[in-house]
Amino acid sequence: MKNQLFQEPAPGISTMEELAALADYSFMDTLNSDPQANEYGADHDPRQVFSGHYVPVKPTPIENPEYVAHSRQFFQELGFADSLAESADFMRVFSGDLSQVPAPMRPVGWATGYALSIFGTEYIQQCPFQTGNGYGDGRAMSVLEVVMPDRNGDRNGDRNRDLNRGRRWEMQLKGGGRTPYCRGADGRAVLRSSVREFLAQEHMHALGVPTSRSLSLYVSKTEQVQRPWYSEGSRSHDPDQIVSEAVAISTRVAPSFIRVGQLELFGRRARKQEHSAALAELEQLVLHLVEREYAEVIDPGLSTPEKVVLLAREFRSRLTALVANWMRVGYCQGNFNSDNTQAGGITLDYGPFGFMEVFDPYYQPWTGGGEHFSFWNQPVAAERNFEMFCTALRPLLEGNYAARQQLDEIRNGFANAMQEEMQTMFAAKLGLASLDVDLFNELASLMLQTSVDYTLFFRELSSIPDDIGPLKKSFYRDLNEELETRWTEWLTKWKSLVTDAPSTPEEISAQMKRVNPKYSLREWLLAPAYQQAALGDYTLIRELQDVMTQPYAEQSPAIEEKYYRLKPPEVSDLGGVSHMSCSS
């Protein structure tokens, strides 16, 4: 027998039977099902859910599914064979049909409820029952968790796969049909929005921003739904027509899909004593979150109040770092409600998101989002969501004055922690050891007055140019004499700070290029991809996937010419490109 230390690399997972062997259901097995639920998952009509952590739901398969794409990089990290994505068994499961899953997989998934708060204000009005008991996963349902094997003897040298050993991943279908939380909608996602989310998740991961991941994307060859959308060339604020669009199911993956809004729901129930088990269910969910997302930093032997305080501190650290990363790459979440805030500190729910092109502090891709969710206000919106997170935890500290005081101190320290993250991030973008606030404020003023492309500017600056000539590649406007002089003076002052550092200019340039991407997923690049996909041509999706999973790399001249450029004037102000009213 071969020594285990020198055994051959384990083969990749290439069948559903092999994948099913990794299946686990910690959420369903350790938390409470809604007592009014149908255990077989036949629960597709809107109704109030009063208690329990989840509702068992059987997905509704899409008709005649066709393969569109899968994440080759993520498959490699998981040890999945690429061939698995186009196999009949895998495609059947991840297009919503659980009727023939191999054991120990289960033929039912689960959907969860959550509360809604917008910028720190609790809402129940959008709930069809006016009670708040109708909010939740209206078209998203998890179908399994997988725990990656810990193959200590595997010497394949794949660092990403090594990092996944022993990790738990939850796999969730988006567009898998109606749940009790669908509020009267059809539970479907369309190909357009599915393409956007599929590409955005993998792009964000490649940018180094914590995010849910994309696994697979399938479209129906026959099933369509109607959606409001923009006509070709429309510059309307709102969609101006109803269109039929192909339905699709994308599978997104994360350590968990527990949201701040989910904790809020159980915190509200405990605070209002809505039922006898409300406080216990809150504690169960919080402890499950700690185990799923924070086991490496929170000792399981601690008491619940001690865990709650450490959870708040760690989540604050993750959330501030996340938002600073969003700002670093020019990303705007668009609809940054608490229910769109994942409690482990990753980006979740790519609805009306956008990557800023022309620098604008008030950039907001969603016409219904308002300034409170605009690009520059994301740190404040994050603070509001963190306050709701802390409020949800407080019932678990009843009678523990010291722990409550600690929680309040952590909550009140959010703004300072956020400011520190932002200053550190912008210093890195500028190649500085610490941020010169006056220098940065002058830069922001110049970028605003000159209509500067956010991504192109910082990438060009990363080469530490001798004059402002290369920077003009990022300018949407010609400079007048005054702006030319101010830009030149700014660049001179900035270079004096950069060259005064102990590192060489070449080292600083390389460091800057590691935090300032060359490519960003611009909406005018996305639109042709999903338009072609609607005609059955997935070529552009796969090209974008290749380019946008290497956002810091110097790619071919042809790719640079096509993707590293200013937004064309002919697509300015186009509905569905420069702005959108919804995602579907």
PDB file of N, CA and C in Angstrom, residues 244-279:
ATOM      1  N   SER A 244     -41.492  40.112 -23.182  1.00  0.00           N
ATOM      2  CA  SER A 244     -41.401  38.703 -22.795  1.00  0.00           C
ATOM      3  C   SER A 244     -39.939  38.312 -22.771  1.00  0.00           C
ATOM      4  N   GLU A 245     -39.523  37.715 -21.651  1.00  0.00           N
ATOM      5  CA  GLU A 245     -38.118  37.354 -21.506  1.00  0.00           C
ATOM      6  C   GLU A 245     -37.994  35.910 -21.055  1.00  0.00           C
ATOM      7  N   ALA A 246     -36.929  35.256 -21.498  1.00  0.00           N
ATOM      8  CA  ALA A 246     -36.678  33.877 -21.112  1.00  0.00           C
ATOM      9  C   ALA A 246     -36.348  33.800 -19.629  1.00  0.00           C
ATOM     10  N   VAL A 247     -36.882  32.783 -18.953  1.00  0.00           N
ATOM     11  CA  VAL A 247     -36.575  32.603 -17.544  1.00  0.00           C
ATOM     12  C   VAL A 247     -35.267  31.827 -17.416  1.00  0.00           C
ATOM     13  N   ALA A 248     -34.590  32.063 -16.305  1.00  0.00           N
ATOM     14  CA  ALA A 248     -33.304  31.420 -16.060  1.00  0.00           C
ATOM     15  C   ALA A 248     -33.172  31.123 -14.574  1.00  0.00           C
ATOM     16  N   ILE A 249     -32.304  30.199 -14.258  1.00  0.00           N
ATOM     17  CA  ILE A 249     -31.942  29.935 -12.865  1.00  0.00           C
ATOM     18  C   ILE A 249     -30.422  29.995 -12.755  1.00  0.00           C
ATOM     19  N   SER A 250     -29.955  30.881 -11.889  1.00  0.00           N
ATOM     20  CA  SER A 250     -28.534  30.908 -11.552  1.00  0.00           C
ATOM     21  C   SER A 250     -28.384  30.339 -10.150  1.00  0.00           C
ATOM     22  N   THR A 251     -27.261  29.701  -9.906  1.00  0.00           N
ATOM     23  CA  THR A 251     -26.958  29.189  -8.569  1.00  0.00           C
ATOM     24  C   THR A 251     -25.831  30.019  -7.984  1.00  0.00           C
ATOM     25  N   ARG A 252     -26.115  30.611  -6.828  1.00  0.00           N
ATOM     26  CA  ARG A 252     -25.092  31.379  -6.134  1.00  0.00           C
ATOM     27  C   ARG A 252     -24.690  30.605  -4.876  1.00  0.00           C
ATOM     28  N   VAL A 253     -23.466  30.830  -4.459  1.00  0.00           N
ATOM     29  CA  VAL A 253     -22.881  30.029  -3.392  1.00  0.00           C
ATOM     30  C   VAL A 253     -22.229  30.949  -2.375  1.00  0.00           C
ATOM     31  N   ALA A 254     -22.399  30.637  -1.093  1.00  0.00           N
ATOM     32  CA  ALA A 254     -21.810  31.433  -0.021  1.00  0.00           C
ATOM     33  C   ALA A 254     -21.655  30.553   1.214  1.00  0.00           C
ATOM     34  N   PRO A 255     -20.824  30.963   2.175  1.00  0.00           N
ATOM     35  CA  PRO A 255     -20.756  30.210   3.429  1.00  0.00           C
ATOM     36  C   PRO A 255     -22.111  30.112   4.112  1.00  0.00           C
ATOM     37  N   SER A 256     -22.910  31.162   3.996  1.00  0.00           N
ATOM     38  CA  SER A 256     -24.304  31.131   4.420  1.00  0.00           C
ATOM     39  C   SER A 256     -25.009  32.295   3.736  1.00  0.00           C
ATOM     40  N   PHE A 257     -26.331  32.260   3.761  1.00  0.00           N
ATOM     41  CA  PHE A 257     -27.113  33.374   3.207  1.00  0.00           C
ATOM     42  C   PHE A 257     -27.889  34.084   4.315  1.00  0.00           C
ATOM     43  N   ILE A 258     -27.379  34.041   5.532  1.00  0.00           N
ATOM     44  CA  ILE A 258     -28.021  34.736   6.646  1.00  0.00           C
ATOM     45  C   ILE A 258     -27.803  36.234   6.483  1.00  0.00           C
ATOM     46  N   ARG A 259     -28.887  36.988   6.573  1.00  0.00           N
ATOM     47  CA  ARG A 259     -28.853  38.426   6.324  1.00  0.00           C
ATOM     48  C   ARG A 259     -29.101  39.199   7.621  1.00  0.00           C
ATOM     49  N   VAL A 260     -28.693  40.460   7.620  1.00  0.00           N
ATOM     50  CA  VAL A 260     -29.017  41.321   8.756  1.00  0.00           C
ATOM     51  C   VAL A 260     -30.529  41.384   8.925  1.00  0.00           C
ATOM     52  N   GLY A 261     -31.257  41.490   7.823  1.00  0.00           N
ATOM     53  CA  GLY A 261     -32.708  41.536   7.898  1.00  0.00           C
ATOM     54  C   GLY A 261     -33.307  40.292   8.519  1.00  0.00           C
ATOM     55  N   GLN A 262     -32.637  39.155   8.349  1.00  0.00           N
ATOM     56  CA  GLN A 262     -33.101  37.914   8.963  1.00  0.00           C
ATOM     57  C   GLN A 262     -32.979  37.995  10.482  1.00  0.00           C
ATOM     58  N   LEU A 263     -31.828  38.474  10.949  1.00  0.00           N
ATOM     59  CA  LEU A 263     -31.647  38.670  12.390  1.00  0.00           C
ATOM     60  C   LEU A 263     -32.654  39.686  12.919  1.00  0.00           C
ATOM     61  N   GLU A 264     -32.895  40.719  12.120  1.00  0.00           N
ATOM     62  CA  GLU A 264     -33.877  41.742  12.503  1.00  0.00           C
ATOM     63  C   GLU A 264     -35.258  41.146  12.757  1.00  0.00           C
ATOM     64  N   LEU A 265     -35.684  40.257  11.866  1.00  0.00           N
ATOM     65  CA  LEU A 265     -37.004  39.649  12.009  1.00  0.00           C
ATOM     66  C   LEU A 265     -37.129  38.957  13.364  1.00  0.00           C
ATOM     67  N   PHE A 266     -36.123  38.178  13.714  1.00  0.00           N
ATOM     68  CA  PHE A 266     -36.194  37.441  14.974  1.00  0.00           C
ATOM     69  C   PHE A 266     -35.944  38.350  16.161  1.00  0.00           C
ATOM     70  N   GLY A 267     -35.150  39.409  15.959  1.00  0.00           N
ATOM     71  CA  GLY A 267     -34.978  40.400  17.018  1.00  0.00           C
ATOM     72  C   GLY A 267     -36.263  41.140  17.309  1.00  0.00           C
ATOM     73  N   ARG A 268     -37.005  41.499  16.275  1.00  0.00           N
ATOM     74  CA  ARG A 268     -38.287  42.193  16.462  1.00  0.00           C
ATOM     75  C   ARG A 268     -39.280  41.284  17.191  1.00  0.00           C
ATOM     76  N   ARG A 269     -39.322  40.025  16.771  1.00  0.00           N
ATOM     77  CA  ARG A 269     -40.268  39.098  17.411  1.00  0.00           C
ATOM     78  C   ARG A 269     -39.940  38.906  18.887  1.00  0.00           C
ATOM     79  N   ALA A 270     -38.643  38.847  19.190  1.00  0.00           N
ATOM     80  CA  ALA A 270     -38.244  38.693  20.592  1.00  0.00           C
ATOM     81  C   ALA A 270     -38.552  39.957  21.379  1.00  0.00           C
ATOM     82  N   ARG A 271     -38.276  41.110  20.772  1.00  0.00           N
ATOM     83  CA  ARG A 271     -38.505  42.389  21.450  1.00  0.00           C
ATOM     84  C   ARG A 271     -39.983  42.576  21.760  1.00  0.00           C
ATOM     85  N   LYS A 272     -40.835  42.152  20.828  1.00  0.00           N
ATOM     86  CA  LYS A 272     -42.278  42.337  20.978  1.00  0.00           C
ATOM     87  C   LYS A 272     -42.967  41.114  21.588  1.00  0.00           C
ATOM     88  N   GLN A 273     -42.167  40.082  21.903  1.00  0.00           N
ATOM     89  CA  GLN A 273     -42.695  38.843  22.493  1.00  0.00           C
ATOM     90  C   GLN A 273     -43.875  38.304  21.680  1.00  0.00           C
ATOM     91  N   GLU A 274     -43.647  38.161  20.360  1.00  0.00           N
ATOM     92  CA  GLU A 274     -44.724  37.771  19.461  1.00  0.00           C
ATOM     93  C   GLU A 274     -45.155  36.319  19.640  1.00  0.00           C
ATOM     94  N   HIS A 275     -44.265  35.482  20.135  1.00  0.00           N
ATOM     95  CA  HIS A 275     -44.667  34.124  20.490  1.00  0.00           C
ATOM     96  C   HIS A 275     -43.701  33.604  21.545  1.00  0.00           C
ATOM     97  N   SER A 276     -44.052  32.502  22.158  1.00  0.00           N
ATOM     98  CA  SER A 276     -43.320  32.038  23.342  1.00  0.00           C
ATOM     99  C   SER A 276     -41.883  31.632  23.044  1.00  0.00           C
ATOM    100  N   ALA A 277     -41.598  31.233  21.803  1.00  0.00           N
ATOM    101  CA  ALA A 277     -40.246  30.776  21.459  1.00  0.00           C
ATOM    102  C   ALA A 277     -39.428  31.846  20.757  1.00  0.00           C
ATOM    103  N   ALA A 278     -39.913  33.092  20.743  1.00  0.00           N
ATOM    104  CA  ALA A 278     -39.268  34.128  19.936  1.00  0.00           C
ATOM    105  C   ALA A 278     -37.819  34.378  20.358  1.00  0.00           C
ATOM    106  N   LEU A 279     -37.591  34.524  21.645  1.00  0.00           N
ATOM    107  CA  LEU A 279     -36.229  34.796  22.122  1.00  0.00           C
ATOM    108  C   LEU A 279     -35.323  33.594  21.862  1.00  0.00           C
TER     109      LEU A 279
END
